[in-house]
GROMACS .gro file of C-alpha atoms in nm:
model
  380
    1UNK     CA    1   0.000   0.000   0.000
    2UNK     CA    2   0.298   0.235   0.113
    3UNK     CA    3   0.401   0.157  -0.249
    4UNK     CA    4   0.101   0.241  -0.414
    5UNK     CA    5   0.108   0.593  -0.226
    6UNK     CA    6   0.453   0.647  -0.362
    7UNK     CA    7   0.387   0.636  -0.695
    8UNK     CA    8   0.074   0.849  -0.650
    9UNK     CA    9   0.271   1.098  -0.459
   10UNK     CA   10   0.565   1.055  -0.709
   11UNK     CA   11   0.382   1.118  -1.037
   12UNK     CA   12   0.147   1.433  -0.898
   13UNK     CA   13   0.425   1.588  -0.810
   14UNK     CA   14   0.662   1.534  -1.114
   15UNK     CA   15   0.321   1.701  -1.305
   16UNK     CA   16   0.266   1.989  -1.128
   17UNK     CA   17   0.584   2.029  -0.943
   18UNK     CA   18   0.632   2.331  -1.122
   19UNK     CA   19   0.334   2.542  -1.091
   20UNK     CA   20   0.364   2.480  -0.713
   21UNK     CA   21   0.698   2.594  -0.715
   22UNK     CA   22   0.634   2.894  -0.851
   23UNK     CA   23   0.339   2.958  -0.625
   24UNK     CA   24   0.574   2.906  -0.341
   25UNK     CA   25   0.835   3.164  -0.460
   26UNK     CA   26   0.582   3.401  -0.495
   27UNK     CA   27   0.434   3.351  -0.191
   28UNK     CA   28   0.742   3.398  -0.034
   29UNK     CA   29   0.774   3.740  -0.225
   30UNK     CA   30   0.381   3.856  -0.111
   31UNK     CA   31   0.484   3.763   0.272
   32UNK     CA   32   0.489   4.146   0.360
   33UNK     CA   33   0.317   4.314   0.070
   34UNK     CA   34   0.047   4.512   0.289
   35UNK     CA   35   0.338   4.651   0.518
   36UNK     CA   36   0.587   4.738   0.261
   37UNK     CA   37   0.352   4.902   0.016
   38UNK     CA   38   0.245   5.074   0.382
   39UNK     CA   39   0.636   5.226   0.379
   40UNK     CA   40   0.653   5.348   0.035
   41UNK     CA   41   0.362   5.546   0.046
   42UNK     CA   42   0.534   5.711   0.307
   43UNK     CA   43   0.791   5.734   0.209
   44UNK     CA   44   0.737   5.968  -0.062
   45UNK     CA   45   0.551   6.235   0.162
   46UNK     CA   46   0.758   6.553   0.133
   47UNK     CA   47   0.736   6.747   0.474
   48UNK     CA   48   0.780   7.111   0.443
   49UNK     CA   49   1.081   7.260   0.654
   50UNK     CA   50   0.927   7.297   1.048
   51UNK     CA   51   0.564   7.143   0.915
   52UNK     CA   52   0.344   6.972   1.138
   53UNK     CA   53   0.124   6.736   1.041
   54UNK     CA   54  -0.284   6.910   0.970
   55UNK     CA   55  -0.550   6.870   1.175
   56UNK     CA   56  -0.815   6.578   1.082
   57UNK     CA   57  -1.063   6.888   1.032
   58UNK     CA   58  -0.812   7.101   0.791
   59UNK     CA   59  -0.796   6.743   0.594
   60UNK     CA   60  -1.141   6.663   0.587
   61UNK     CA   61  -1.189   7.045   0.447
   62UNK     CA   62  -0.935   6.923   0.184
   63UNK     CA   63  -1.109   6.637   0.105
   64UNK     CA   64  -1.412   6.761   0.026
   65UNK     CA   65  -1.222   7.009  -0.195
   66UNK     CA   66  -1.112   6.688  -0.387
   67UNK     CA   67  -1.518   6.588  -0.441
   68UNK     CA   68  -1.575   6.362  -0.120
   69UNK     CA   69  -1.921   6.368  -0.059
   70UNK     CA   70  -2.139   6.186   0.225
   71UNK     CA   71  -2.070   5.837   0.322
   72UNK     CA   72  -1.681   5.854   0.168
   73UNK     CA   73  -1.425   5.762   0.380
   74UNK     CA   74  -1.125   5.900   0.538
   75UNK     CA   75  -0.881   5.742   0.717
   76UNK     CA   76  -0.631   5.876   0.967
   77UNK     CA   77  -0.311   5.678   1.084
   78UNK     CA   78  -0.237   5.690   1.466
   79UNK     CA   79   0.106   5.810   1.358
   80UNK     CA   80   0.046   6.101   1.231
   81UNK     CA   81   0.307   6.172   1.006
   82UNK     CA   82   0.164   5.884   0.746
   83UNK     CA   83  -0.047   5.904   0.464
   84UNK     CA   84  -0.390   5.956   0.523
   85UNK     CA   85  -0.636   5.828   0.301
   86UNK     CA   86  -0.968   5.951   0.121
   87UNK     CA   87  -1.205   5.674   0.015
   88UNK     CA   88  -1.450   5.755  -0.257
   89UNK     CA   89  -1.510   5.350  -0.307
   90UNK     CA   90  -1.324   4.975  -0.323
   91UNK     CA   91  -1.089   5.103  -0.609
   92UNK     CA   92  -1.116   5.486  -0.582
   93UNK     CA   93  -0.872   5.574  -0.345
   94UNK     CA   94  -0.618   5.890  -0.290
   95UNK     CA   95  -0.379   5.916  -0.042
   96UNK     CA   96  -0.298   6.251   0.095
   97UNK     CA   97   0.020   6.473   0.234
   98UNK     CA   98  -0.041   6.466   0.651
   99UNK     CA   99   0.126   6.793   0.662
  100UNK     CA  100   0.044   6.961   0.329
  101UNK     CA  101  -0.303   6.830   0.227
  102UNK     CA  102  -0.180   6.750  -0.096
  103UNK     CA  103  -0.243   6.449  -0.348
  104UNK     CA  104   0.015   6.189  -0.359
  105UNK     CA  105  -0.030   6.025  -0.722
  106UNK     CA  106   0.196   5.745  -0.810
  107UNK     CA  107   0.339   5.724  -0.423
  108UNK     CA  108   0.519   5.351  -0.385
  109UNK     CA  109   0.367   5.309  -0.733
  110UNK     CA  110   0.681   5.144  -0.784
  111UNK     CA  111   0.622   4.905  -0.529
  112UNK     CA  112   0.274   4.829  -0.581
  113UNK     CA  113   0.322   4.754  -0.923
  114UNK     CA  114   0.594   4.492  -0.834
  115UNK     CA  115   0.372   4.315  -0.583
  116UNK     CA  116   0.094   4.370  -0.851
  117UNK     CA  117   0.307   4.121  -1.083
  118UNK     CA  118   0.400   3.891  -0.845
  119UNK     CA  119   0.042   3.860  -0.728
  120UNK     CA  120  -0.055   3.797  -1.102
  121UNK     CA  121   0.161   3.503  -1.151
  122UNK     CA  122   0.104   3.399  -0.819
  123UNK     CA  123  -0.295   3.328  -0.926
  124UNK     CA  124  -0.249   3.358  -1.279
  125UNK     CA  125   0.051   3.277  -1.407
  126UNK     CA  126   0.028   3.615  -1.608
  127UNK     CA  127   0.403   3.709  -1.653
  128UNK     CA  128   0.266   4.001  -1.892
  129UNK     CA  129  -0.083   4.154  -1.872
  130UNK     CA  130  -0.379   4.065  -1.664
  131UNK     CA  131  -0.533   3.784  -1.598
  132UNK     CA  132  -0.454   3.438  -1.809
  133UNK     CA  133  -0.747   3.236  -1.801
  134UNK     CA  134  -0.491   2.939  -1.876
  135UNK     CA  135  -0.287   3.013  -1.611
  136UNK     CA  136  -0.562   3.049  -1.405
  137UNK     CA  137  -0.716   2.711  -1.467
  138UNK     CA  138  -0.363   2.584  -1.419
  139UNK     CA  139  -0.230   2.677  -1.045
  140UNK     CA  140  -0.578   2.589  -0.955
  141UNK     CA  141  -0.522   2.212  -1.061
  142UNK     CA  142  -0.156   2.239  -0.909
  143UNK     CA  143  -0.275   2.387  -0.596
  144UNK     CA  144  -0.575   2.098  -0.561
  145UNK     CA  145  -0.275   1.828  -0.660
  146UNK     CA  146  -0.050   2.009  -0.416
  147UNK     CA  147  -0.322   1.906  -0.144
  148UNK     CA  148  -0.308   1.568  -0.263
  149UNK     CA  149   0.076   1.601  -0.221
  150UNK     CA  150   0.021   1.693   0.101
  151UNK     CA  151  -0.224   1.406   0.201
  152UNK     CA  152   0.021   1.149   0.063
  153UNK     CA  153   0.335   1.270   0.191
  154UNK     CA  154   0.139   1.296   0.570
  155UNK     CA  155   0.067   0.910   0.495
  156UNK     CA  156   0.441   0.827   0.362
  157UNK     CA  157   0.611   1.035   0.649
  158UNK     CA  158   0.396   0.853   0.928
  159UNK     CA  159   0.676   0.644   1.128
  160UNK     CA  160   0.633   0.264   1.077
  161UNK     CA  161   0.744   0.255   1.441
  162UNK     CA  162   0.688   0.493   1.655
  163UNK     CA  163   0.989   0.482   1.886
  164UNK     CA  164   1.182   0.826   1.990
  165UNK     CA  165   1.483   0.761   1.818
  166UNK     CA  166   1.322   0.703   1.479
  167UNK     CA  167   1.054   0.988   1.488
  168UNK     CA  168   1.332   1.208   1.610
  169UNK     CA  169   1.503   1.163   1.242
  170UNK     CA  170   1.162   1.306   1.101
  171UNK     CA  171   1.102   1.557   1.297
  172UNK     CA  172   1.463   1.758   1.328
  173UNK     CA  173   1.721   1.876   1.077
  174UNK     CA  174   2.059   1.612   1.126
  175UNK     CA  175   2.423   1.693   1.114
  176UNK     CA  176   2.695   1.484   0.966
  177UNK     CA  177   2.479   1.351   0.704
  178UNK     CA  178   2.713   1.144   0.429
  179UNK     CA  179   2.586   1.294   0.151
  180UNK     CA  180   2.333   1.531  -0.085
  181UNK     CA  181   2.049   1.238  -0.133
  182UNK     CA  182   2.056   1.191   0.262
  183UNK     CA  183   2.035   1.600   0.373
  184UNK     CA  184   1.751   1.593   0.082
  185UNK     CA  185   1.578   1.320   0.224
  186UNK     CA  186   1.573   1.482   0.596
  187UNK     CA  187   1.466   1.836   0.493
  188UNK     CA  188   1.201   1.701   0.250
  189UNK     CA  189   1.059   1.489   0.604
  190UNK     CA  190   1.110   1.792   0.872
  191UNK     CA  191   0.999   2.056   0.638
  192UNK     CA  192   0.692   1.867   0.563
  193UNK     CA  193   0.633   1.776   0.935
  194UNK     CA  194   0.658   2.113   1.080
  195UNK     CA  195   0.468   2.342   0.775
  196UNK     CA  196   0.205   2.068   0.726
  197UNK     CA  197  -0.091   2.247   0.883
  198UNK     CA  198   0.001   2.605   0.772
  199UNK     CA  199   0.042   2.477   0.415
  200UNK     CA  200  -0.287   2.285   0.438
  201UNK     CA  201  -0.470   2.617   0.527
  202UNK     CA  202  -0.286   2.795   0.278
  203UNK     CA  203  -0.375   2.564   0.003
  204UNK     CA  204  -0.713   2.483   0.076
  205UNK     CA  205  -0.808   2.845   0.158
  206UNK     CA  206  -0.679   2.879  -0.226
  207UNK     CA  207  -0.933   2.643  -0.343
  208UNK     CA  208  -1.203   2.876  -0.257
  209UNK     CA  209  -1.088   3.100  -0.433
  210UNK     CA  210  -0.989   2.930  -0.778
  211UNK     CA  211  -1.311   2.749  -0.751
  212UNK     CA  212  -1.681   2.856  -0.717
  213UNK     CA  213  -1.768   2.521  -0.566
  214UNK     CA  214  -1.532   2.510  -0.314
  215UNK     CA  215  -1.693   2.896  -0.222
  216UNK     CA  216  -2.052   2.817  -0.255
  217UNK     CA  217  -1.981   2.527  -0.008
  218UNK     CA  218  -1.839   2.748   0.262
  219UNK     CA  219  -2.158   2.941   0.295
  220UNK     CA  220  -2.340   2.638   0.256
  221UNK     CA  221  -2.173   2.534   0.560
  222UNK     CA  222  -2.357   2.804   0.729
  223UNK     CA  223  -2.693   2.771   0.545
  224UNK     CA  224  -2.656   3.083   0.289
  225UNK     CA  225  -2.594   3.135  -0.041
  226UNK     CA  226  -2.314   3.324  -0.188
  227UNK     CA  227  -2.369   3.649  -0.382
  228UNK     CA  228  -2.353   3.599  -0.756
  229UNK     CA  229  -2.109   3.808  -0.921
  230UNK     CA  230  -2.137   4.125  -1.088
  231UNK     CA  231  -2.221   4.473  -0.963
  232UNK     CA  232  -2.466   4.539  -0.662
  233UNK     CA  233  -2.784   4.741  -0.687
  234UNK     CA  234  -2.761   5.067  -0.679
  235UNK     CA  235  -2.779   5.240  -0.394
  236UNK     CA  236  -3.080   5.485  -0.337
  237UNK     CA  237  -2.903   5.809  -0.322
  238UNK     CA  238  -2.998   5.985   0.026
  239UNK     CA  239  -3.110   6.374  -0.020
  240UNK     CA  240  -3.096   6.608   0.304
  241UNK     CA  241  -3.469   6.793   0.340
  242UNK     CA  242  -3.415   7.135   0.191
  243UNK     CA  243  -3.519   7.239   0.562
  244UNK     CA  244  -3.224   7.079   0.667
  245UNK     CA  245  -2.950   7.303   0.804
  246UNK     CA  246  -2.584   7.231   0.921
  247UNK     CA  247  -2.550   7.130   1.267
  248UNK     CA  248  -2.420   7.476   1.448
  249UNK     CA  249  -2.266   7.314   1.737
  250UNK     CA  250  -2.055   7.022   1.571
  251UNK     CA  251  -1.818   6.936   1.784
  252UNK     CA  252  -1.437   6.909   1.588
  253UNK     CA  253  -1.376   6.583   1.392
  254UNK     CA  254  -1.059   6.590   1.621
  255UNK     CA  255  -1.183   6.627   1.952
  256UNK     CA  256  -1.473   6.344   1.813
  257UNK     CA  257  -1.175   6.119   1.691
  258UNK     CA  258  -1.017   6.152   2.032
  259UNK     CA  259  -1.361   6.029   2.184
  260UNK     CA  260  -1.363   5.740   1.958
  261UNK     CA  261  -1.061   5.590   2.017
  262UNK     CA  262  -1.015   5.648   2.366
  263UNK     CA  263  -1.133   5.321   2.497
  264UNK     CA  264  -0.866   5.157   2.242
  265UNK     CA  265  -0.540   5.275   2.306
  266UNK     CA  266  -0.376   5.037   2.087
  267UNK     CA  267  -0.566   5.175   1.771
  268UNK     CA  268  -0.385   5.146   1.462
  269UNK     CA  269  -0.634   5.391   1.204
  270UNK     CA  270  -0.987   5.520   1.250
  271UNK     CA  271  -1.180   5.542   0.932
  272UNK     CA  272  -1.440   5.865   0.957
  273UNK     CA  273  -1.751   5.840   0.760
  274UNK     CA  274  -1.816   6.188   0.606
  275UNK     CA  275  -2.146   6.262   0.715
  276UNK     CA  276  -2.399   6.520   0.584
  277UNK     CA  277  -2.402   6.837   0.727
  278UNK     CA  278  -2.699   6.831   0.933
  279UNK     CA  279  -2.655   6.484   1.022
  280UNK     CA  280  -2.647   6.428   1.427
  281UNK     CA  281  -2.474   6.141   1.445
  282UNK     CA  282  -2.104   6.011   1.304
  283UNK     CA  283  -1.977   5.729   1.249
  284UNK     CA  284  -1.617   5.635   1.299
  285UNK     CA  285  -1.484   5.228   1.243
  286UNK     CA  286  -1.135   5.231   1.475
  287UNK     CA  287  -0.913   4.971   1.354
  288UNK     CA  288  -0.694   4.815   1.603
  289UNK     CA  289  -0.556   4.566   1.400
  290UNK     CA  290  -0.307   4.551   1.023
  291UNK     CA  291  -0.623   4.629   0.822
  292UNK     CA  292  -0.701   4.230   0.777
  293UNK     CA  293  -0.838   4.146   1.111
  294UNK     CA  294  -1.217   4.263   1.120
  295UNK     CA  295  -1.214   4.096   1.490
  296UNK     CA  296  -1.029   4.398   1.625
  297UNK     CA  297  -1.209   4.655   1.453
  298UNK     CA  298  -1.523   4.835   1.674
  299UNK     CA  299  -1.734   5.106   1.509
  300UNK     CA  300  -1.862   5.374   1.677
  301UNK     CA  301  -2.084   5.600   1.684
  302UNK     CA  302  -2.049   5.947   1.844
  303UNK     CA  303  -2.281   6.275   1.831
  304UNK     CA  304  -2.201   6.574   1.656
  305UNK     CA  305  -2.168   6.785   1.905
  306UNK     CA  306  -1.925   6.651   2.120
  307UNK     CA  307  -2.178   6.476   2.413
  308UNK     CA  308  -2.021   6.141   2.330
  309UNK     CA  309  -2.070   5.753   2.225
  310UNK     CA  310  -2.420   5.668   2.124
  311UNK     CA  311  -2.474   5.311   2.241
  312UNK     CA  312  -2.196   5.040   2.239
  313UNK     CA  313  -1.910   5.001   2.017
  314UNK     CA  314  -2.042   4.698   1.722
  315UNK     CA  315  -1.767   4.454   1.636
  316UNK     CA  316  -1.834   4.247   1.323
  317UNK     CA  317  -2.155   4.261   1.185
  318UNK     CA  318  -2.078   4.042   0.852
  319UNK     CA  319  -2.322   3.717   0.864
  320UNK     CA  320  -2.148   3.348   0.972
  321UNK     CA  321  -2.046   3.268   0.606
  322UNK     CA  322  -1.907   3.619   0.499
  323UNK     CA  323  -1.702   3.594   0.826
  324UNK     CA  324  -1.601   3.257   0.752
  325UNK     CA  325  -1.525   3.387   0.397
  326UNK     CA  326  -1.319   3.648   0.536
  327UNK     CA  327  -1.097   3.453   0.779
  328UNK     CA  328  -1.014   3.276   0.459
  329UNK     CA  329  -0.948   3.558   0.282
  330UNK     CA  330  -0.672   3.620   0.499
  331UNK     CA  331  -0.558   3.260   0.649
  332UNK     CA  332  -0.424   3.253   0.329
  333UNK     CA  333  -0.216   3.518   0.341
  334UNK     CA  334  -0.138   3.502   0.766
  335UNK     CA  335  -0.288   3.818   0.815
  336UNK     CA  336  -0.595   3.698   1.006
  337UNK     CA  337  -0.295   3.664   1.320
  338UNK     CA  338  -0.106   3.948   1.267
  339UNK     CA  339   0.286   3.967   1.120
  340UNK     CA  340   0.356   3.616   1.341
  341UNK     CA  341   0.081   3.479   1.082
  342UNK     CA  342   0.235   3.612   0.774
  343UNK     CA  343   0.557   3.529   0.892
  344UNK     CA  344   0.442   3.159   0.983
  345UNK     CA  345   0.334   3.183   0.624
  346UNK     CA  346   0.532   3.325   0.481
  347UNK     CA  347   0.830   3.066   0.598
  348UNK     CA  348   0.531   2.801   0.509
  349UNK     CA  349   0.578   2.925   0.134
  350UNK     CA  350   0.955   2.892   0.139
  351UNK     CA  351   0.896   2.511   0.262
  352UNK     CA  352   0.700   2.443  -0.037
  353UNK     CA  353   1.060   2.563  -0.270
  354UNK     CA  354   1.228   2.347  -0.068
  355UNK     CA  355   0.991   2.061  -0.055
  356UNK     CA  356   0.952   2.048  -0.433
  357UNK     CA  357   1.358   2.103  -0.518
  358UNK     CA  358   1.429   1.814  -0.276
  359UNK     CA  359   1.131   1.600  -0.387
  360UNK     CA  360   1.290   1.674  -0.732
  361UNK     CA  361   1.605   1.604  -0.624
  362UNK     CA  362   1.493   1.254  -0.443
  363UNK     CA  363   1.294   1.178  -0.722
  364UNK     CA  364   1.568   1.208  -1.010
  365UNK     CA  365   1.775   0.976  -0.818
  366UNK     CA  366   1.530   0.739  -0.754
  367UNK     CA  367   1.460   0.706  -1.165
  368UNK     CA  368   1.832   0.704  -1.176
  369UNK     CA  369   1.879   0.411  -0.948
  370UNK     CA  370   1.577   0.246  -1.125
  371UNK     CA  371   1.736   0.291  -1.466
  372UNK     CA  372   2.114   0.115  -1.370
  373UNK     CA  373   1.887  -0.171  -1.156
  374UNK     CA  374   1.733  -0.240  -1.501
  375UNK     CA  375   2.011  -0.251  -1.725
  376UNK     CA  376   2.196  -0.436  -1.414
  377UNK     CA  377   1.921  -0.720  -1.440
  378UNK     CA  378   1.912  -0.697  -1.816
  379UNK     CA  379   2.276  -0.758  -1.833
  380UNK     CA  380   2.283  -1.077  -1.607
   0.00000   0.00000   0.00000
């Protein structure tokens, strides 16, 4: 039976060994794409000579100057001295000078578009363009196989005995080893011991996304139905009464920020929903995670003029299966748990190199071997 698994293991990963290479290499590239893309938009702010960084009111003034209306978003770091965003929608986007007020076009475009590549031939295999449809269809087979890899090589690693001084061989890295087929051997069984789990999530969370089965079933798992693509209804747009008149004693959006995020001093970015001007009520989501973690964000709601929190902060309001969805989204990436996620990840990724140059590597020698047994026999 052990045999039987070889071969299966052998020949799945001599077809798509690969594709899942180059999924693991790019992986490893992606491990820190939200925080490095984070320091090259910053670091192309230009601060003027003795600047200080505007107040949240100057650069909401600003931002309506740029055509933010009611309901768009803006975003203010807890460092100050970062990029603060405007959020007219999912791709509409502009980040803004802290200190000057002013557009930042193109800042860490640079960046971005390298991580904009890798990502493409990470899912796509598109080396040039957009999306390759080919490609596509391809690392999703490799990635399903690459589970089947994983299954196999979980059933070929399990010890035939399970006394200490065997298992320890398969679970640490050995020194001394006589030669290249031996180290192979032990980092192809200790890599695949210790990254098993994070490379099953990784992998199976990408199956959910390559596949619309594998996504309909996670919200069946939770009794809904997932959205059907393509755009979502409009919205009914939401006109103030002409009696309506500004609210005269709004409190600042700074002293209201400073409410918000009081009760979270470890607050990361507060999002403020532009509200209309006689609205009496604001909204503010304060994010207390890396942007990827909706369990540590809270939004709150504050009055305009200053009097304070209306009701309870709201965590997560996103049904079962769109959480669920989610926490996929980013168990993928690590995020969900932070920079020790990604990292864990990230290292995960670099695994899979190793685990298909050495099962390469193993498997060469084994055809090798095979080849000189044959002609051996033949010969006698």
């Amino acid at each position: 039976m052990r045999q039987a698994f070889f071969w299966i293991h052998f020949v799945m990963g001599a077809l798509a060994g690969i594709f899942i290479l180059l999924m693991s290499a790019t992986g490893v590239l992606l491990t820190y794409e939200r925080q490095m893309i984070r320091m090259a938009e910053n670091a192309a702010i230009v601060v003027p000579e003795d600047a200080s960084p505007m107040s949240i009111d100057a650069l909401a003034d600003v931002a309506m100057e740029l055509g933010a209306e009611p309901g768009h978003a803006l975003i203010i770091p807890q460092d100050r001295s970062d990029a603060v965003t405007l959020s007219k929608g999912r791709r509409d986007t502009v980040l803004l000078n802290p200190y000057t007020g002013e557009t930042m076009p193109g800042a860490g475009q640079g960046t971005k578009d390298f991580f904009g590549r890798v990502m493409r031939i990470h899912r796509w295999l598109a080396f040039t363009g957009n999306r390759n449809e080919a490609g596509a269809a391809i690392n999703g087979a490799s990635n399903l196989v690459f589970a089947g890899l994983l299954i196999t090589g979980f059933i070929l690693w399990w010890p035939k005995t399970w006394k200490w001084a065997f298992v320890k061989t398969q679970l640490f890295f050995r020194k001394g080893l006589p030669n290249a087929k031996a180290r192979h051997y032990n980092w192809h069984h200790v890599l695949a011991a210790w990254f098993l789990a994070p490379l099953i999530a990784i992998v199976l969370s990408g199956a959910v996304f390559s596949y619309g089965w594998a996504n309909n079933l996670v919200y069946a798992a939770f009794g809904e139905t997932a959205a059907r693509g393509g755009p979502p209804p409009a919205r009914e747009e939401v006109v103030a009464e002409p009696s309506a008149t500004p609210v005269a004693d709004a409190a600042s959006l700074e002293s209201l920020v400073t409410q918000a995020t009081d009760n979270f001093r470890n607050w990361k970015r507060v999002s403020i929903t532009l509200p209309e001007a006689s609205a009496e009520h604001i909204d503010m989501v304060v994010d207390m995670g890396n942007g990827a973690q909706a369990s540590k964000r809270r939004t709150v709601t504050l009055a305009r003029d200053g009097s304070g929190i209306v009701g309870e902060p709201v965590g997560d309001t996103a049904t079962p299966a769109r959480k669920a969805r989610i926490f996929i989204r980013y168990i993928h990436t690590g995020e969900v748990y932070g920079w020790i996620g990604q990292t864990i990840a990230g290292l995960a990724s670099l695994a899979g190199v190793v685990l298909v140059y050495t099962g390469f590597s193993l498997g060469i020698r084994r055809l090798v071997r095979m080849r000189r047994q044959a002609k051996t026999k033949n010969a006698s």
